[in-house]
Each structure stands twice: as structure tokens, then as C-alpha cells.
Amino acid sequence: MVGPKAKRLAAQHLLKQFSASERRTSKVLGLSRSTLKYSPRPSKDEPLKERMQTLAAQNRRYGLPRIHFLLHREGLVKSKSRTERLYRALNLQLKHRRRKKMAAVVRVPHAKPKRANEIWSFDFVYDAFENGRRLKCLTIVDDYSKRSPGIFADFSITGGDLTEYLSSLKFLPNKLRCDNGPEMTSREFLSWSFINNIAIEYIQPGKPIQNAFIESFNGKFRDECLNEEVFRDIEGARRKIEKWRRYYNEERPHSALNFKTPIEFEIEN
């Protein structure tokens, strides 16, 4: 059985090749004149699809909620169901990386900050240059606003390097939360914290879940920066890491902050 689309193609051929009238062509093919004159309208979803693909390419580890937030912020979409339909049609679903299963642990409650710069958490993250040499990064996050005050990258970082970098920051917190690594228990660090009247809160050994804010930040840092970039030298690594840190603070919407950026959240609070 010949469908309407095939009949329209045949009608277009008759009209073009034999100069037949629309009335006669419709009668011969058994096709209504309204169907003959029909021309498909461009989909209203095409601009939205193009923008969605652009955002997904620029932010390769953004899932549906953040993609929808960015589109909504630009005024391109209102309904999340529409975003979800196109998101699935474009096959943009993230391929989740398998995480190692960990035994359940008892969470130890820590004091919750009530303002910015009250408690910062920090840790070290390791990566490698293109030539295989190790890259060590000191990562810091404000537990209240989720803002990153700084990320220091170098081949190695000692206790002295740690205190020197912290002293270079514009602001310092009332308390620092960290693990029991050698840099955090060094004489330089303990003396520096005493002189600057900064309390140190150590988590229990082997319990990184007690330092959940920096663990969460490090996961995003690795997923969106370290795994996406190639580092050839220390200067290039520092530029790329600082670019991502500024983007994280000033442009990246944070689900825990009702999709505000850390800077926006600090200003409003």
C-alpha cells in the first residue's frame, strides 16, 4: 500500500515533468489537495537540540539536571519533561564510571558552618603529566558556600609549601578540616595554625567520609578537569586548573545550592 509521502513525491513529479494541474494530479493519485500542498514545517526543537548538544560538548560531565538548568537560565526551555525528551533522543546520557564499593561506616557528626570562611576543608589529589611525572594538587573548599579559595599544583608539596600557599590567600578561615597526612601534622603547619589562631580538626584515620565536602569537590575536580585535560608542563597545568577553579566558583551551578554558583550563594547569604 502506497503511503501519503510516496503519493506526494509522485504528485510533485507529475506537476514538474508534465505540467499537470493540481486538481487532475490529486484525482489521479487519490490524494487530497490539502495533502498535496502540505510542506513539513521545521521543528521548533532544532535550535534547542543544537544548544543542548553544544552545552553537553562544553561540559562533558554534566547530566540532565544541570543541562536543563542552563537551558532554562537562557530562556530556551521551561518544562523539564521537554528537556528530558530531547536529552534522551540525542542520546546524551552520561556513562557512569564504576566506583569501588566501600564498607558502610558510621558518620561522625562535625560542626556545621553558618557562614563563609568559617570552616575550610582541604586535601591532596594526584595526577600525572604527559611524560608520566607526578602532579600533586592541594585542593581547598569552603564547607558553607562550596567555593574553592584556591588550588595549588606542583610536582611535590611539603608542609612548608602548604603553609606558604595558605598564607598567600586573601582570606583565612576560623577552622581547617583535614586528614592526618604528614603535611598536616608537620611542625611548619602546626606552628603556622597556632600563630594565625586557626583551629585544626582532624578526621579519623581511614574515614574520608568524615571530610565529605572536600571529597565531593575532589570528585568534580577529577571528573571535569583532571580527566579532561592533558598536562605537559607545570605552568600549563596551573593555568588549566585555575581556569577550571574560576569556572567552578563563578559559572558552574551547584545542586546543593539550589543551582546557584558558590559566588552567587555567598553574595546572597
Tab-separated table of C-alpha atoms in Angstrom:
chain	number	residue	atom	x	y	z
A	1	MET	CA	0.000	0.000	0.000
A	2	VAL	CA	1.375	3.366	-1.074
A	3	GLY	CA	1.555	5.933	1.731
A	4	PRO	CA	0.823	9.680	1.609
A	5	LYS	CA	4.525	10.555	1.478
A	6	ALA	CA	5.098	8.418	-1.617
A	7	LYS	CA	1.988	9.890	-3.224
A	8	ARG	CA	3.236	13.413	-2.571
A	9	LEU	CA	6.552	12.576	-4.254
A	10	ALA	CA	4.692	11.146	-7.248
A	11	ALA	CA	2.483	14.239	-7.393
A	12	GLN	CA	5.496	16.552	-7.331
A	13	HIS	CA	6.968	14.559	-10.242
A	14	LEU	CA	3.750	14.879	-12.289
A	15	LEU	CA	3.441	18.587	-11.592
A	16	LYS	CA	7.055	19.252	-12.552
A	17	GLN	CA	7.526	16.937	-15.537
A	18	PHE	CA	4.097	17.061	-17.200
A	19	SER	CA	2.779	20.441	-16.035
A	20	ALA	CA	-0.366	18.729	-14.799
A	21	SER	CA	-2.840	20.726	-12.746
A	22	GLU	CA	-3.116	20.168	-9.027
A	23	ARG	CA	-6.785	19.180	-9.382
A	24	ARG	CA	-6.089	16.483	-12.005
A	25	THR	CA	-2.983	15.217	-10.197
A	26	SER	CA	-4.895	14.882	-6.932
A	27	LYS	CA	-7.720	12.997	-8.686
A	28	VAL	CA	-5.389	10.568	-10.488
A	29	LEU	CA	-3.420	9.726	-7.366
A	30	GLY	CA	-6.381	9.765	-4.985
A	31	LEU	CA	-4.726	12.430	-2.921
A	32	SER	CA	-6.485	15.377	-1.284
A	33	ARG	CA	-5.328	18.803	-2.422
A	34	SER	CA	-4.534	19.832	1.170
A	35	THR	CA	-2.186	16.845	1.455
A	36	LEU	CA	-0.646	17.721	-1.902
A	37	LYS	CA	0.080	21.274	-0.787
A	38	TYR	CA	1.427	20.218	2.591
A	39	SER	CA	5.034	21.122	3.286
A	40	PRO	CA	6.674	19.979	6.533
A	41	ARG	CA	7.377	22.755	8.993
A	42	PRO	CA	10.799	22.987	10.585
A	43	SER	CA	10.807	21.516	14.082
A	44	LYS	CA	10.768	24.034	16.939
A	45	ASP	CA	13.104	21.686	18.771
A	46	GLU	CA	16.030	22.113	16.379
A	47	PRO	CA	17.547	25.272	17.968
A	48	LEU	CA	17.092	23.709	21.397
A	49	LYS	CA	18.755	20.468	20.261
A	50	GLU	CA	21.719	22.368	18.844
A	51	ARG	CA	22.189	24.354	22.062
A	52	MET	CA	21.818	21.220	24.170
A	53	GLN	CA	24.495	19.440	22.144
A	54	THR	CA	26.787	22.474	22.456
A	55	LEU	CA	26.374	22.568	26.248
A	56	ALA	CA	26.920	18.821	26.501
A	57	ALA	CA	30.105	19.105	24.415
A	58	GLN	CA	31.421	22.012	26.510
A	59	ASN	CA	30.533	20.299	29.817
A	60	ARG	CA	31.079	16.628	29.153
A	61	ARG	CA	30.255	15.501	32.688
A	62	TYR	CA	27.024	17.499	33.078
A	63	GLY	CA	23.887	15.403	33.396
A	64	LEU	CA	20.236	16.194	32.700
A	65	PRO	CA	19.563	18.440	35.763
A	66	ARG	CA	22.431	20.856	35.026
A	67	ILE	CA	21.812	20.883	31.277
A	68	HIS	CA	18.160	21.749	31.954
A	69	PHE	CA	19.164	24.478	34.426
A	70	LEU	CA	21.491	26.124	31.888
A	71	LEU	CA	18.845	25.975	29.142
A	72	HIS	CA	16.198	27.361	31.497
A	73	ARG	CA	18.541	30.159	32.587
A	74	GLU	CA	18.992	31.114	28.929
A	75	GLY	CA	15.206	31.162	28.455
A	76	LEU	CA	15.230	28.345	25.886
A	77	VAL	CA	13.036	25.890	27.778
A	78	LYS	CA	10.557	25.863	30.654
A	79	SER	CA	9.397	22.275	31.019
A	80	LYS	CA	11.905	19.744	32.325
A	81	SER	CA	9.974	16.963	30.548
A	82	ARG	CA	10.773	18.595	27.193
A	83	THR	CA	14.453	18.786	28.084
A	84	GLU	CA	14.392	15.151	29.179
A	85	ARG	CA	12.691	14.029	25.945
A	86	LEU	CA	15.279	15.734	23.743
A	87	TYR	CA	18.134	14.725	26.063
A	88	ARG	CA	17.219	11.058	25.596
A	89	ALA	CA	16.536	11.444	21.879
A	90	LEU	CA	20.038	12.869	21.411
A	91	ASN	CA	21.483	10.011	23.498
A	92	LEU	CA	23.327	12.384	25.814
A	93	GLN	CA	23.016	10.208	28.915
A	94	LEU	CA	26.207	10.052	30.944
A	95	LYS	CA	28.078	6.799	31.147
A	96	HIS	CA	28.588	6.439	34.862
A	97	ARG	CA	32.060	5.404	35.882
A	98	ARG	CA	32.055	2.478	38.240
A	99	ARG	CA	33.059	3.286	41.758
A	100	LYS	CA	34.706	0.916	44.134
A	101	LYS	CA	32.269	-0.442	46.702
A	102	MET	CA	33.133	0.590	50.234
A	103	ALA	CA	32.056	-0.875	53.527
A	104	ALA	CA	29.470	1.099	55.449
A	105	VAL	CA	30.941	3.443	58.025
A	106	VAL	CA	29.473	5.357	60.910
A	107	ARG	CA	29.385	9.049	60.086
A	108	VAL	CA	30.884	11.191	62.809
A	109	PRO	CA	28.987	14.481	63.121
A	110	HIS	CA	31.057	17.629	62.745
A	111	ALA	CA	30.120	21.200	63.437
A	112	LYS	CA	28.239	22.740	60.519
A	113	PRO	CA	29.383	26.169	59.344
A	114	LYS	CA	26.890	29.031	59.437
A	115	ARG	CA	28.784	31.487	57.251
A	116	ALA	CA	31.500	31.659	54.625
A	117	ASN	CA	35.151	31.306	55.711
A	118	GLU	CA	34.176	29.612	58.946
A	119	ILE	CA	35.383	26.093	58.023
A	120	TRP	CA	37.517	25.087	55.083
A	121	SER	CA	38.344	21.509	54.162
A	122	PHE	CA	41.450	20.596	52.216
A	123	ASP	CA	43.192	17.532	50.825
A	124	PHE	CA	45.647	16.414	48.153
A	125	VAL	CA	44.799	14.998	44.725
A	126	TYR	CA	47.316	13.293	42.466
A	127	ASP	CA	47.540	13.130	38.685
A	128	ALA	CA	50.291	12.799	36.095
A	129	PHE	CA	51.874	14.818	33.304
A	130	GLU	CA	52.009	13.544	29.738
A	131	ASN	CA	55.551	12.280	30.342
A	132	GLY	CA	54.451	10.310	33.405
A	133	ARG	CA	55.821	12.639	36.078
A	134	ARG	CA	53.590	13.049	39.112
A	135	LEU	CA	51.397	16.117	39.646
A	136	LYS	CA	50.232	16.926	43.169
A	137	CYS	CA	47.358	19.320	43.821
A	138	LEU	CA	46.304	20.927	47.096
A	139	THR	CA	42.530	21.400	46.906
A	140	ILE	CA	40.546	23.645	49.269
A	141	VAL	CA	36.793	24.140	49.615
A	142	ASP	CA	34.634	26.324	51.852
A	143	ASP	CA	32.222	23.955	53.636
A	144	TYR	CA	29.459	26.574	53.732
A	145	SER	CA	29.398	28.059	50.235
A	146	LYS	CA	31.225	25.262	48.335
A	147	ARG	CA	33.561	27.930	46.903
A	148	SER	CA	37.137	26.905	46.266
A	149	PRO	CA	39.513	29.551	47.732
A	150	GLY	CA	42.402	28.060	45.787
A	151	ILE	CA	44.062	25.032	44.187
A	152	PHE	CA	47.849	24.764	44.346
A	153	ALA	CA	49.568	22.462	41.847
A	154	ASP	CA	53.214	21.395	41.877
A	155	PHE	CA	55.450	18.369	41.457
A	156	SER	CA	55.541	17.931	45.246
A	157	ILE	CA	54.096	19.876	48.190
A	158	THR	CA	55.708	19.876	51.631
A	159	GLY	CA	54.382	21.189	54.924
A	160	GLY	CA	56.285	24.419	54.294
A	161	ASP	CA	54.778	24.753	50.818
A	162	LEU	CA	51.335	24.181	52.315
A	163	THR	CA	51.633	26.994	54.872
A	164	GLU	CA	53.231	29.355	52.364
A	165	TYR	CA	50.354	28.872	49.934
A	166	LEU	CA	47.686	29.245	52.615
A	167	SER	CA	49.345	32.478	53.785
A	168	SER	CA	49.153	33.849	50.239
A	169	LEU	CA	45.347	33.601	50.144
A	170	LYS	CA	43.294	36.752	50.618
A	171	PHE	CA	41.212	35.308	53.474
A	172	LEU	CA	41.727	32.545	56.013
A	173	PRO	CA	39.086	30.510	57.867
A	174	ASN	CA	38.456	30.039	61.563
A	175	LYS	CA	38.959	26.294	61.245
A	176	LEU	CA	40.625	23.875	58.832
A	177	ARG	CA	39.420	20.293	58.439
A	178	CYS	CA	41.827	17.686	57.049
A	179	ASP	CA	43.193	14.167	57.420
A	180	ASN	CA	46.299	13.076	59.321
A	181	GLY	CA	48.774	13.220	56.437
A	182	PRO	CA	52.418	14.155	57.074
A	183	GLU	CA	51.953	17.661	55.652
A	184	MET	CA	49.016	18.312	58.008
A	185	THR	CA	50.880	17.116	61.098
A	186	SER	CA	54.205	18.753	60.289
A	187	ARG	CA	55.808	21.284	62.626
A	188	GLU	CA	55.520	24.001	59.989
A	189	PHE	CA	51.768	23.536	59.634
A	190	LEU	CA	51.045	23.260	63.361
A	191	SER	CA	53.147	26.324	64.149
A	192	TRP	CA	51.516	28.302	61.356
A	193	SER	CA	47.983	27.398	62.543
A	194	PHE	CA	48.868	28.398	66.125
A	195	ILE	CA	50.327	31.760	65.071
A	196	ASN	CA	47.296	32.512	62.885
A	197	ASN	CA	44.833	31.322	65.542
A	198	ILE	CA	43.281	28.737	63.225
A	199	ALA	CA	41.793	25.585	64.749
A	200	ILE	CA	42.644	22.256	63.116
A	201	GLU	CA	40.039	19.492	63.040
A	202	TYR	CA	41.448	16.106	62.039
A	203	ILE	CA	39.229	13.341	60.730
A	204	GLN	CA	39.672	9.761	61.932
A	205	PRO	CA	42.302	7.748	60.034
A	206	GLY	CA	40.790	5.791	57.154
A	207	LYS	CA	37.465	7.682	57.316
A	208	PRO	CA	37.436	10.073	54.329
A	209	ILE	CA	33.639	10.236	54.581
A	210	GLN	CA	34.148	12.498	57.604
A	211	ASN	CA	35.623	15.035	55.192
A	212	ALA	CA	32.735	14.773	52.745
A	213	PHE	CA	32.851	18.330	51.344
A	214	ILE	CA	36.398	18.069	50.031
A	215	GLU	CA	35.793	14.503	48.841
A	216	SER	CA	32.830	15.748	46.809
A	217	PHE	CA	34.847	18.660	45.445
A	218	ASN	CA	37.764	16.388	44.519
A	219	GLY	CA	35.391	14.109	42.629
A	220	LYS	CA	34.181	17.012	40.488
A	221	PHE	CA	37.738	18.321	40.073
A	222	ARG	CA	38.964	14.966	38.803
A	223	ASP	CA	35.908	14.269	36.670
A	224	GLU	CA	35.649	17.682	34.997
A	225	CYS	CA	39.261	18.869	34.939
A	226	LEU	CA	41.978	16.280	35.551
A	227	ASN	CA	40.334	13.573	33.426
A	228	GLU	CA	39.573	16.022	30.622
A	229	GLU	CA	42.928	17.819	30.309
A	230	VAL	CA	46.416	16.826	29.189
A	231	PHE	CA	49.231	18.420	31.194
A	232	ARG	CA	52.630	18.863	29.524
A	233	ASP	CA	54.328	21.224	31.979
A	234	ILE	CA	53.665	22.762	35.388
A	235	GLU	CA	52.828	26.243	34.049
A	236	GLY	CA	50.258	24.841	31.642
A	237	ALA	CA	48.774	22.647	34.363
A	238	ARG	CA	48.397	25.615	36.714
A	239	ARG	CA	46.691	27.715	34.019
A	240	LYS	CA	44.176	24.992	33.165
A	241	ILE	CA	43.445	24.182	36.807
A	242	GLU	CA	42.977	27.845	37.724
A	243	LYS	CA	40.662	28.331	34.728
A	244	TRP	CA	38.513	25.423	35.924
A	245	ARG	CA	38.520	26.716	39.532
A	246	ARG	CA	37.229	30.120	38.410
A	247	TYR	CA	34.594	28.446	36.272
A	248	TYR	CA	33.563	26.266	39.223
A	249	ASN	CA	33.217	29.298	41.518
A	250	GLU	CA	31.633	31.770	39.109
A	251	GLU	CA	29.659	29.847	36.475
A	252	ARG	CA	29.048	26.225	37.437
A	253	PRO	CA	25.597	25.732	39.034
A	254	HIS	CA	25.717	23.685	42.239
A	255	SER	CA	22.763	21.409	43.012
A	256	ALA	CA	23.341	21.664	46.781
A	257	LEU	CA	22.995	25.465	46.491
A	258	ASN	CA	19.687	25.330	44.600
A	259	PHE	CA	21.639	25.603	41.342
A	260	LYS	CA	23.364	28.824	42.301
A	261	THR	CA	27.086	29.256	41.835
A	262	PRO	CA	29.206	29.402	45.016
A	263	ILE	CA	29.873	33.112	44.425
A	264	GLU	CA	26.153	33.850	43.991
A	265	PHE	CA	25.365	31.892	47.145
A	266	GLU	CA	27.944	33.825	49.183
A	267	ILE	CA	26.625	37.184	47.931
A	268	GLU	CA	23.029	36.286	48.802
A	269	ASN	CA	23.966	34.945	52.224
